[in-house]
Amino acid sequence: MIDVVDIERLVVTWLSPQTRFAAEQKLVERAEDDPHRTMAALCWLLAMWTVTIHLRTGRPPATVVAAMSYRQVWRSPEAPQSERVWEALTDRIRLGVLAALTADADSAVEFHTHVDNPRGMGPIMLRHALGVMASMAEDMRIIGVDPQDMAGTLALYTIDPDGPTAPCFRPLA
């Protein structure tokens, strides 16, 4: 949970244009050092945001995940080839979020493989995930939810279980 709280702090800092560069540098360093741990924390945070949207709107988590998109400025209908690349990257992020939501071992292994292949994909997926997160944070604000400190609050009121467990939101998936 500590990873998720740290990642959340950096993502929220990244969401502000004034502090984006420094936060992105720290996130990229983490992704280069340990891409699996970084991407797992990002996907877990996105899963938490998915559950929050579900609880606020009643939209099923699978629908929220399917609606995730990369809406940054360089995405345009004039570039169909680029569009396929952005969608393929978004599909990888969706898979990671579903793995976090359900603790499905097959999805987690497949996502893990996507982080590794091709080599150096972790930082690329990180940057793409940040774009997806910016869109999702905007969606959350529209429904009256501030994404800041959600993971920190959950960590504060959650007791770590005895022994190793895979955190997930299985009852909601």
Short mmCIF file of N, CA and C in Angstrom, two decimals:
data_model
loop_
_atom_site.label_atom_id
_atom_site.label_comp_id
_atom_site.label_asym_id
_atom_site.label_seq_id
_atom_site.Cartn_x
_atom_site.Cartn_y
_atom_site.Cartn_z
N MET A 1 0.83 -1.20 0.00
CA MET A 1 0.00 0.00 0.00
C MET A 1 0.87 1.26 0.00
N ILE A 2 2.06 1.14 0.57
CA ILE A 2 2.95 2.29 0.61
C ILE A 2 3.30 2.74 -0.80
N ASP A 3 3.54 1.78 -1.71
CA ASP A 3 3.83 2.13 -3.10
C ASP A 3 2.68 2.92 -3.72
N VAL A 4 1.46 2.48 -3.47
CA VAL A 4 0.30 3.15 -4.05
C VAL A 4 0.18 4.58 -3.51
N VAL A 5 0.42 4.75 -2.23
CA VAL A 5 0.35 6.09 -1.62
C VAL A 5 1.43 6.99 -2.22
N ASP A 6 2.64 6.47 -2.36
CA ASP A 6 3.72 7.26 -2.97
C ASP A 6 3.41 7.61 -4.42
N ILE A 7 2.92 6.64 -5.16
CA ILE A 7 2.57 6.87 -6.57
C ILE A 7 1.44 7.89 -6.65
N GLU A 8 0.44 7.76 -5.78
CA GLU A 8 -0.67 8.71 -5.78
C GLU A 8 -0.16 10.14 -5.58
N ARG A 9 0.73 10.31 -4.64
CA ARG A 9 1.28 11.64 -4.36
C ARG A 9 1.97 12.20 -5.61
N LEU A 10 2.74 11.36 -6.29
CA LEU A 10 3.44 11.81 -7.50
C LEU A 10 2.47 12.07 -8.65
N VAL A 11 1.45 11.23 -8.80
CA VAL A 11 0.46 11.43 -9.87
C VAL A 11 -0.30 12.72 -9.65
N VAL A 12 -0.75 12.97 -8.44
CA VAL A 12 -1.48 14.21 -8.15
C VAL A 12 -0.58 15.42 -8.40
N THR A 13 0.69 15.30 -8.05
CA THR A 13 1.65 16.37 -8.34
C THR A 13 1.80 16.53 -9.85
N TRP A 14 1.84 15.42 -10.58
CA TRP A 14 1.96 15.45 -12.04
C TRP A 14 0.75 16.11 -12.69
N LEU A 15 -0.41 15.95 -12.10
CA LEU A 15 -1.63 16.52 -12.68
C LEU A 15 -1.59 18.05 -12.74
N SER A 16 -0.78 18.67 -11.92
CA SER A 16 -0.65 20.13 -11.93
C SER A 16 0.44 20.53 -12.92
N PRO A 17 0.12 21.35 -13.91
CA PRO A 17 1.13 21.76 -14.90
C PRO A 17 2.37 22.40 -14.28
N GLN A 18 2.21 23.07 -13.15
CA GLN A 18 3.34 23.75 -12.52
C GLN A 18 4.36 22.77 -11.94
N THR A 19 3.92 21.59 -11.56
CA THR A 19 4.82 20.63 -10.92
C THR A 19 4.98 19.34 -11.73
N ARG A 20 4.44 19.33 -12.93
CA ARG A 20 4.42 18.12 -13.76
C ARG A 20 5.82 17.59 -14.07
N PHE A 21 6.72 18.44 -14.49
CA PHE A 21 8.04 17.99 -14.94
C PHE A 21 8.78 17.22 -13.85
N ALA A 22 8.86 17.80 -12.66
CA ALA A 22 9.59 17.16 -11.56
C ALA A 22 8.93 15.84 -11.17
N ALA A 23 7.60 15.82 -11.11
CA ALA A 23 6.89 14.59 -10.75
C ALA A 23 7.11 13.51 -11.80
N GLU A 24 7.06 13.90 -13.07
CA GLU A 24 7.25 12.92 -14.13
C GLU A 24 8.67 12.34 -14.09
N GLN A 25 9.65 13.17 -13.80
CA GLN A 25 11.02 12.67 -13.68
C GLN A 25 11.11 11.60 -12.59
N LYS A 26 10.50 11.87 -11.45
CA LYS A 26 10.54 10.90 -10.35
C LYS A 26 9.80 9.61 -10.72
N LEU A 27 8.67 9.75 -11.39
CA LEU A 27 7.91 8.58 -11.81
C LEU A 27 8.69 7.75 -12.83
N VAL A 28 9.31 8.42 -13.79
CA VAL A 28 10.09 7.71 -14.80
C VAL A 28 11.28 6.99 -14.15
N GLU A 29 11.93 7.64 -13.21
CA GLU A 29 13.03 6.98 -12.49
C GLU A 29 12.54 5.71 -11.81
N ARG A 30 11.38 5.79 -11.19
CA ARG A 30 10.81 4.60 -10.53
C ARG A 30 10.51 3.51 -11.56
N ALA A 31 9.94 3.93 -12.70
CA ALA A 31 9.59 2.95 -13.74
C ALA A 31 10.84 2.32 -14.35
N GLU A 32 11.90 3.08 -14.46
CA GLU A 32 13.15 2.52 -14.99
C GLU A 32 13.80 1.58 -13.97
N ASP A 33 13.72 1.92 -12.69
CA ASP A 33 14.31 1.09 -11.63
C ASP A 33 13.52 -0.20 -11.41
N ASP A 34 12.20 -0.08 -11.35
CA ASP A 34 11.35 -1.24 -11.09
C ASP A 34 10.02 -1.06 -11.81
N PRO A 35 10.00 -1.36 -13.12
CA PRO A 35 8.79 -1.11 -13.91
C PRO A 35 7.56 -1.87 -13.41
N HIS A 36 7.75 -3.11 -12.95
CA HIS A 36 6.60 -3.90 -12.52
C HIS A 36 5.96 -3.32 -11.26
N ARG A 37 6.77 -2.98 -10.32
CA ARG A 37 6.25 -2.42 -9.07
C ARG A 37 5.57 -1.07 -9.32
N THR A 38 6.19 -0.24 -10.16
CA THR A 38 5.62 1.07 -10.47
C THR A 38 4.30 0.93 -11.20
N MET A 39 4.27 0.09 -12.23
CA MET A 39 3.04 -0.06 -13.01
C MET A 39 1.95 -0.75 -12.19
N ALA A 40 2.33 -1.69 -11.33
CA ALA A 40 1.33 -2.33 -10.46
C ALA A 40 0.69 -1.30 -9.54
N ALA A 41 1.50 -0.40 -8.98
CA ALA A 41 0.96 0.64 -8.10
C ALA A 41 0.06 1.60 -8.87
N LEU A 42 0.47 1.98 -10.09
CA LEU A 42 -0.37 2.86 -10.91
C LEU A 42 -1.70 2.19 -11.23
N CYS A 43 -1.65 0.92 -11.60
CA CYS A 43 -2.89 0.21 -11.94
C CYS A 43 -3.77 0.02 -10.71
N TRP A 44 -3.16 -0.21 -9.57
CA TRP A 44 -3.95 -0.34 -8.35
C TRP A 44 -4.64 0.98 -8.02
N LEU A 45 -3.92 2.08 -8.22
CA LEU A 45 -4.52 3.40 -8.00
C LEU A 45 -5.66 3.64 -8.98
N LEU A 46 -5.46 3.28 -10.24
CA LEU A 46 -6.54 3.39 -11.22
C LEU A 46 -7.72 2.50 -10.84
N ALA A 47 -7.45 1.32 -10.30
CA ALA A 47 -8.53 0.44 -9.84
C ALA A 47 -9.30 1.10 -8.71
N MET A 48 -8.59 1.75 -7.81
CA MET A 48 -9.25 2.47 -6.71
C MET A 48 -10.13 3.58 -7.26
N TRP A 49 -9.62 4.31 -8.23
CA TRP A 49 -10.41 5.38 -8.85
C TRP A 49 -11.64 4.79 -9.56
N THR A 50 -11.45 3.62 -10.17
CA THR A 50 -12.57 2.94 -10.85
C THR A 50 -13.67 2.61 -9.85
N VAL A 51 -13.29 2.07 -8.71
CA VAL A 51 -14.27 1.73 -7.67
C VAL A 51 -14.95 2.99 -7.16
N THR A 52 -14.21 4.06 -7.01
CA THR A 52 -14.78 5.33 -6.56
C THR A 52 -15.83 5.83 -7.54
N ILE A 53 -15.52 5.78 -8.83
CA ILE A 53 -16.49 6.19 -9.85
C ILE A 53 -17.71 5.27 -9.80
N HIS A 54 -17.48 3.98 -9.64
CA HIS A 54 -18.58 3.02 -9.52
C HIS A 54 -19.49 3.38 -8.33
N LEU A 55 -18.88 3.64 -7.19
CA LEU A 55 -19.67 3.95 -6.00
C LEU A 55 -20.42 5.26 -6.14
N ARG A 56 -19.84 6.23 -6.83
CA ARG A 56 -20.48 7.54 -6.99
C ARG A 56 -21.57 7.52 -8.06
N THR A 57 -21.35 6.75 -9.14
CA THR A 57 -22.27 6.82 -10.28
C THR A 57 -23.12 5.57 -10.48
N GLY A 58 -22.70 4.44 -9.90
CA GLY A 58 -23.41 3.19 -10.13
C GLY A 58 -22.97 2.46 -11.39
N ARG A 59 -22.07 3.07 -12.17
CA ARG A 59 -21.56 2.39 -13.37
C ARG A 59 -20.70 1.21 -12.94
N PRO A 60 -20.92 0.03 -13.52
CA PRO A 60 -20.13 -1.14 -13.14
C PRO A 60 -18.63 -0.90 -13.41
N PRO A 61 -17.77 -1.43 -12.55
CA PRO A 61 -16.33 -1.23 -12.74
C PRO A 61 -15.83 -1.64 -14.12
N ALA A 62 -16.35 -2.75 -14.66
CA ALA A 62 -15.91 -3.18 -15.99
C ALA A 62 -16.24 -2.13 -17.05
N THR A 63 -17.37 -1.45 -16.89
CA THR A 63 -17.76 -0.38 -17.81
C THR A 63 -16.85 0.83 -17.66
N VAL A 64 -16.51 1.15 -16.42
CA VAL A 64 -15.60 2.28 -16.17
C VAL A 64 -14.24 1.99 -16.80
N VAL A 65 -13.74 0.78 -16.63
CA VAL A 65 -12.44 0.41 -17.19
C VAL A 65 -12.50 0.45 -18.72
N ALA A 66 -13.57 -0.09 -19.30
CA ALA A 66 -13.70 -0.09 -20.76
C ALA A 66 -13.75 1.33 -21.33
N ALA A 67 -14.25 2.27 -20.54
CA ALA A 67 -14.36 3.66 -21.00
C ALA A 67 -13.06 4.45 -20.82
N MET A 68 -12.06 3.88 -20.15
CA MET A 68 -10.79 4.59 -19.98
C MET A 68 -10.23 4.94 -21.35
N SER A 69 -9.75 6.16 -21.47
CA SER A 69 -9.17 6.56 -22.75
C SER A 69 -8.05 7.56 -22.54
N TYR A 70 -7.27 7.70 -23.58
CA TYR A 70 -6.15 8.64 -23.60
C TYR A 70 -6.62 9.84 -24.40
N ARG A 71 -6.91 10.95 -23.71
CA ARG A 71 -7.50 12.12 -24.37
C ARG A 71 -6.54 13.30 -24.41
N GLN A 72 -5.27 13.03 -24.52
CA GLN A 72 -4.29 14.11 -24.53
C GLN A 72 -4.23 14.75 -25.92
N VAL A 73 -3.55 15.87 -26.04
CA VAL A 73 -3.59 16.69 -27.25
C VAL A 73 -3.06 16.02 -28.50
N TRP A 74 -2.14 15.11 -28.42
CA TRP A 74 -1.57 14.53 -29.62
C TRP A 74 -2.41 13.41 -30.21
N ARG A 75 -3.49 13.09 -29.59
CA ARG A 75 -4.40 12.09 -30.15
C ARG A 75 -5.37 12.81 -31.07
N SER A 76 -5.46 12.37 -32.32
CA SER A 76 -6.35 13.05 -33.25
C SER A 76 -6.90 12.07 -34.27
N PRO A 77 -8.09 12.37 -34.80
CA PRO A 77 -8.68 11.48 -35.80
C PRO A 77 -7.91 11.48 -37.12
N GLU A 78 -7.06 12.49 -37.33
CA GLU A 78 -6.29 12.56 -38.57
C GLU A 78 -5.14 11.55 -38.59
N ALA A 79 -4.87 10.92 -37.51
CA ALA A 79 -3.74 10.00 -37.44
C ALA A 79 -4.20 8.60 -37.04
N PRO A 80 -4.82 7.87 -37.99
CA PRO A 80 -5.36 6.55 -37.62
C PRO A 80 -4.29 5.56 -37.15
N GLN A 81 -3.10 5.64 -37.69
CA GLN A 81 -2.04 4.73 -37.25
C GLN A 81 -1.67 5.03 -35.80
N SER A 82 -1.51 6.31 -35.48
CA SER A 82 -1.21 6.70 -34.10
C SER A 82 -2.35 6.30 -33.17
N GLU A 83 -3.56 6.43 -33.67
CA GLU A 83 -4.74 6.07 -32.88
C GLU A 83 -4.66 4.61 -32.44
N ARG A 84 -4.25 3.74 -33.35
CA ARG A 84 -4.13 2.31 -33.01
C ARG A 84 -3.06 2.09 -31.93
N VAL A 85 -1.98 2.84 -32.02
CA VAL A 85 -0.92 2.72 -31.01
C VAL A 85 -1.45 3.16 -29.65
N TRP A 86 -2.15 4.32 -29.61
CA TRP A 86 -2.68 4.82 -28.33
C TRP A 86 -3.69 3.82 -27.76
N GLU A 87 -4.54 3.27 -28.62
CA GLU A 87 -5.53 2.30 -28.13
C GLU A 87 -4.87 1.02 -27.62
N ALA A 88 -3.82 0.57 -28.31
CA ALA A 88 -3.11 -0.64 -27.85
C ALA A 88 -2.48 -0.39 -26.48
N LEU A 89 -1.90 0.79 -26.29
CA LEU A 89 -1.32 1.12 -24.98
C LEU A 89 -2.42 1.23 -23.92
N THR A 90 -3.54 1.84 -24.28
CA THR A 90 -4.65 1.95 -23.33
C THR A 90 -5.17 0.57 -22.97
N ASP A 91 -5.23 -0.34 -23.94
CA ASP A 91 -5.67 -1.71 -23.65
C ASP A 91 -4.73 -2.38 -22.64
N ARG A 92 -3.44 -2.10 -22.73
CA ARG A 92 -2.49 -2.66 -21.77
C ARG A 92 -2.76 -2.11 -20.37
N ILE A 93 -3.06 -0.82 -20.29
CA ILE A 93 -3.37 -0.21 -18.99
C ILE A 93 -4.67 -0.80 -18.45
N ARG A 94 -5.68 -0.93 -19.31
CA ARG A 94 -6.95 -1.53 -18.87
C ARG A 94 -6.72 -2.94 -18.30
N LEU A 95 -5.87 -3.71 -18.97
CA LEU A 95 -5.58 -5.06 -18.49
C LEU A 95 -4.97 -5.02 -17.09
N GLY A 96 -4.04 -4.10 -16.87
CA GLY A 96 -3.43 -3.96 -15.55
C GLY A 96 -4.44 -3.56 -14.49
N VAL A 97 -5.36 -2.69 -14.86
CA VAL A 97 -6.40 -2.27 -13.92
C VAL A 97 -7.33 -3.44 -13.61
N LEU A 98 -7.72 -4.19 -14.62
CA LEU A 98 -8.56 -5.36 -14.37
C LEU A 98 -7.84 -6.39 -13.51
N ALA A 99 -6.54 -6.55 -13.72
CA ALA A 99 -5.77 -7.47 -12.87
C ALA A 99 -5.79 -6.99 -11.42
N ALA A 100 -5.68 -5.68 -11.22
CA ALA A 100 -5.73 -5.13 -9.86
C ALA A 100 -7.13 -5.25 -9.26
N LEU A 101 -8.15 -5.05 -10.08
CA LEU A 101 -9.52 -5.14 -9.59
C LEU A 101 -9.89 -6.55 -9.17
N THR A 102 -9.42 -7.53 -9.92
CA THR A 102 -9.90 -8.90 -9.72
C THR A 102 -8.89 -9.85 -9.11
N ALA A 103 -7.62 -9.46 -9.08
CA ALA A 103 -6.52 -10.34 -8.65
C ALA A 103 -6.47 -11.60 -9.51
N ASP A 104 -6.90 -11.48 -10.77
CA ASP A 104 -6.86 -12.59 -11.71
C ASP A 104 -5.41 -12.86 -12.11
N ALA A 105 -4.93 -14.05 -11.82
CA ALA A 105 -3.52 -14.39 -12.05
C ALA A 105 -3.15 -14.33 -13.53
N ASP A 106 -4.03 -14.82 -14.40
CA ASP A 106 -3.72 -14.80 -15.83
C ASP A 106 -3.59 -13.37 -16.36
N SER A 107 -4.49 -12.50 -15.93
CA SER A 107 -4.41 -11.09 -16.35
C SER A 107 -3.15 -10.44 -15.82
N ALA A 108 -2.79 -10.76 -14.59
CA ALA A 108 -1.58 -10.19 -13.99
C ALA A 108 -0.33 -10.64 -14.74
N VAL A 109 -0.28 -11.91 -15.11
CA VAL A 109 0.88 -12.43 -15.86
C VAL A 109 0.94 -11.77 -17.23
N GLU A 110 -0.19 -11.67 -17.90
CA GLU A 110 -0.22 -11.03 -19.22
C GLU A 110 0.21 -9.57 -19.13
N PHE A 111 -0.29 -8.86 -18.12
CA PHE A 111 0.11 -7.46 -17.94
C PHE A 111 1.61 -7.36 -17.67
N HIS A 112 2.11 -8.23 -16.82
CA HIS A 112 3.54 -8.28 -16.49
C HIS A 112 4.36 -8.44 -17.78
N THR A 113 3.90 -9.31 -18.66
CA THR A 113 4.57 -9.53 -19.95
C THR A 113 4.55 -8.27 -20.79
N HIS A 114 3.43 -7.55 -20.79
CA HIS A 114 3.33 -6.31 -21.57
C HIS A 114 4.27 -5.23 -21.04
N VAL A 115 4.51 -5.22 -19.75
CA VAL A 115 5.44 -4.23 -19.18
C VAL A 115 6.87 -4.52 -19.65
N ASP A 116 7.17 -5.79 -19.89
CA ASP A 116 8.52 -6.20 -20.31
C ASP A 116 8.77 -6.14 -21.81
N ASN A 117 7.72 -6.26 -22.60
CA ASN A 117 7.90 -6.42 -24.04
C ASN A 117 7.21 -5.34 -24.85
N PRO A 118 7.93 -4.68 -25.72
CA PRO A 118 9.37 -4.82 -25.92
C PRO A 118 10.14 -4.18 -24.77
N ARG A 119 11.42 -4.45 -24.74
CA ARG A 119 12.28 -3.93 -23.67
C ARG A 119 12.14 -2.41 -23.57
N GLY A 120 12.09 -1.90 -22.33
CA GLY A 120 11.96 -0.46 -22.11
C GLY A 120 10.52 0.03 -22.16
N MET A 121 9.58 -0.89 -22.20
CA MET A 121 8.17 -0.51 -22.31
C MET A 121 7.62 0.11 -21.03
N GLY A 122 8.21 -0.19 -19.87
CA GLY A 122 7.70 0.34 -18.60
C GLY A 122 7.54 1.85 -18.58
N PRO A 123 8.59 2.63 -18.89
CA PRO A 123 8.44 4.09 -18.89
C PRO A 123 7.45 4.60 -19.95
N ILE A 124 7.36 3.89 -21.08
CA ILE A 124 6.39 4.29 -22.11
C ILE A 124 4.98 4.08 -21.58
N MET A 125 4.74 2.92 -20.98
CA MET A 125 3.42 2.65 -20.41
C MET A 125 3.11 3.62 -19.27
N LEU A 126 4.12 3.97 -18.49
CA LEU A 126 3.93 4.94 -17.41
C LEU A 126 3.40 6.25 -17.97
N ARG A 127 4.09 6.79 -18.98
CA ARG A 127 3.67 8.08 -19.55
C ARG A 127 2.26 7.98 -20.13
N HIS A 128 1.97 6.87 -20.77
CA HIS A 128 0.62 6.70 -21.31
C HIS A 128 -0.41 6.59 -20.18
N ALA A 129 -0.06 5.85 -19.15
CA ALA A 129 -0.98 5.71 -18.00
C ALA A 129 -1.26 7.07 -17.37
N LEU A 130 -0.26 7.95 -17.33
CA LEU A 130 -0.48 9.29 -16.77
C LEU A 130 -1.52 10.05 -17.59
N GLY A 131 -1.48 9.90 -18.90
CA GLY A 131 -2.50 10.54 -19.74
C GLY A 131 -3.89 9.98 -19.47
N VAL A 132 -3.97 8.67 -19.31
CA VAL A 132 -5.25 8.03 -18.96
C VAL A 132 -5.72 8.53 -17.60
N MET A 133 -4.79 8.65 -16.67
CA MET A 133 -5.13 9.10 -15.31
C MET A 133 -5.59 10.55 -15.32
N ALA A 134 -4.99 11.38 -16.16
CA ALA A 134 -5.42 12.78 -16.26
C ALA A 134 -6.88 12.84 -16.71
N SER A 135 -7.22 12.01 -17.69
CA SER A 135 -8.61 11.96 -18.17
C SER A 135 -9.54 11.46 -17.08
N MET A 136 -9.11 10.44 -16.37
CA MET A 136 -9.95 9.87 -15.31
C MET A 136 -10.10 10.84 -14.14
N ALA A 137 -9.03 11.55 -13.80
CA ALA A 137 -9.11 12.55 -12.72
C ALA A 137 -10.10 13.65 -13.09
N GLU A 138 -10.09 14.03 -14.36
CA GLU A 138 -11.05 15.04 -14.84
C GLU A 138 -12.48 14.51 -14.70
N ASP A 139 -12.69 13.24 -15.09
CA ASP A 139 -14.01 12.62 -14.94
C ASP A 139 -14.44 12.59 -13.48
N MET A 140 -13.50 12.31 -12.59
CA MET A 140 -13.83 12.26 -11.16
C MET A 140 -14.22 13.64 -10.64
N ARG A 141 -13.51 14.65 -11.07
CA ARG A 141 -13.83 16.01 -10.61
C ARG A 141 -15.22 16.43 -11.10
N ILE A 142 -15.59 15.99 -12.30
CA ILE A 142 -16.91 16.31 -12.84
C ILE A 142 -18.02 15.75 -11.95
N ILE A 143 -17.78 14.59 -11.35
CA ILE A 143 -18.80 14.00 -10.47
C ILE A 143 -18.59 14.38 -9.01
N GLY A 144 -17.70 15.35 -8.77
CA GLY A 144 -17.52 15.88 -7.42
C GLY A 144 -16.56 15.11 -6.54
N VAL A 145 -15.61 14.39 -7.14
CA VAL A 145 -14.64 13.62 -6.37
C VAL A 145 -13.25 14.17 -6.65
N ASP A 146 -12.52 14.48 -5.59
CA ASP A 146 -11.13 14.92 -5.71
C ASP A 146 -10.24 13.70 -5.52
N PRO A 147 -9.42 13.36 -6.52
CA PRO A 147 -8.61 12.15 -6.41
C PRO A 147 -7.44 12.25 -5.43
N GLN A 148 -7.18 13.42 -4.91
CA GLN A 148 -6.04 13.61 -4.02
C GLN A 148 -6.24 12.90 -2.68
N ASP A 149 -5.22 12.21 -2.23
CA ASP A 149 -5.15 11.55 -0.91
C ASP A 149 -6.13 10.40 -0.71
N MET A 150 -6.69 9.85 -1.77
CA MET A 150 -7.59 8.71 -1.61
C MET A 150 -6.83 7.49 -1.10
N ALA A 151 -5.69 7.20 -1.71
CA ALA A 151 -4.90 6.03 -1.28
C ALA A 151 -4.36 6.24 0.13
N GLY A 152 -3.92 7.45 0.42
CA GLY A 152 -3.41 7.75 1.75
C GLY A 152 -4.48 7.55 2.82
N THR A 153 -5.69 7.97 2.51
CA THR A 153 -6.80 7.81 3.45
C THR A 153 -7.13 6.33 3.63
N LEU A 154 -7.17 5.59 2.52
CA LEU A 154 -7.44 4.16 2.61
C LEU A 154 -6.37 3.46 3.45
N ALA A 155 -5.12 3.81 3.22
CA ALA A 155 -4.02 3.20 3.98
C ALA A 155 -4.13 3.52 5.46
N LEU A 156 -4.57 4.72 5.77
CA LEU A 156 -4.70 5.14 7.17
C LEU A 156 -5.74 4.29 7.91
N TYR A 157 -6.81 3.91 7.21
CA TYR A 157 -7.91 3.19 7.85
C TYR A 157 -7.93 1.70 7.51
N THR A 158 -6.84 1.18 6.97
CA THR A 158 -6.77 -0.23 6.59
C THR A 158 -5.66 -0.90 7.38
N ILE A 159 -5.95 -2.07 7.88
CA ILE A 159 -4.95 -2.86 8.60
C ILE A 159 -4.37 -3.87 7.62
N ASP A 160 -3.04 -3.95 7.58
CA ASP A 160 -2.40 -4.93 6.71
C ASP A 160 -2.74 -6.33 7.21
N PRO A 161 -3.10 -7.23 6.28
CA PRO A 161 -3.43 -8.60 6.69
C PRO A 161 -2.18 -9.36 7.12
N ASP A 162 -2.41 -10.41 7.90
CA ASP A 162 -1.30 -11.29 8.27
C ASP A 162 -0.95 -12.15 7.06
N GLY A 163 0.30 -12.19 6.72
CA GLY A 163 0.75 -13.01 5.60
C GLY A 163 0.54 -12.32 4.27
N PRO A 164 1.13 -12.89 3.22
CA PRO A 164 1.03 -12.27 1.89
C PRO A 164 -0.36 -12.45 1.29
N THR A 165 -0.89 -11.38 0.75
CA THR A 165 -2.17 -11.42 0.04
C THR A 165 -2.07 -10.49 -1.15
N ALA A 166 -2.88 -10.76 -2.14
CA ALA A 166 -2.95 -9.88 -3.31
C ALA A 166 -4.12 -8.93 -3.11
N PRO A 167 -3.85 -7.63 -2.98
CA PRO A 167 -4.95 -6.70 -2.80
C PRO A 167 -5.80 -6.62 -4.06
N CYS A 168 -7.11 -6.69 -3.91
CA CYS A 168 -7.99 -6.58 -5.07
C CYS A 168 -9.36 -6.10 -4.62
N PHE A 169 -10.19 -5.82 -5.60
CA PHE A 169 -11.56 -5.37 -5.36
C PHE A 169 -12.53 -6.41 -5.91
N ARG A 170 -12.21 -7.69 -5.78
CA ARG A 170 -12.95 -8.77 -6.42
C ARG A 170 -14.48 -8.67 -6.28
N PRO A 171 -15.05 -8.34 -5.14
CA PRO A 171 -16.52 -8.32 -5.05
C PRO A 171 -17.16 -7.32 -6.01
N LEU A 172 -16.43 -6.32 -6.44
CA LEU A 172 -17.00 -5.30 -7.31
C LEU A 172 -16.77 -5.56 -8.78
N ALA A 173 -15.83 -6.40 -9.13
CA ALA A 173 -15.45 -6.56 -10.55
C ALA A 173 -16.50 -7.26 -11.36
#
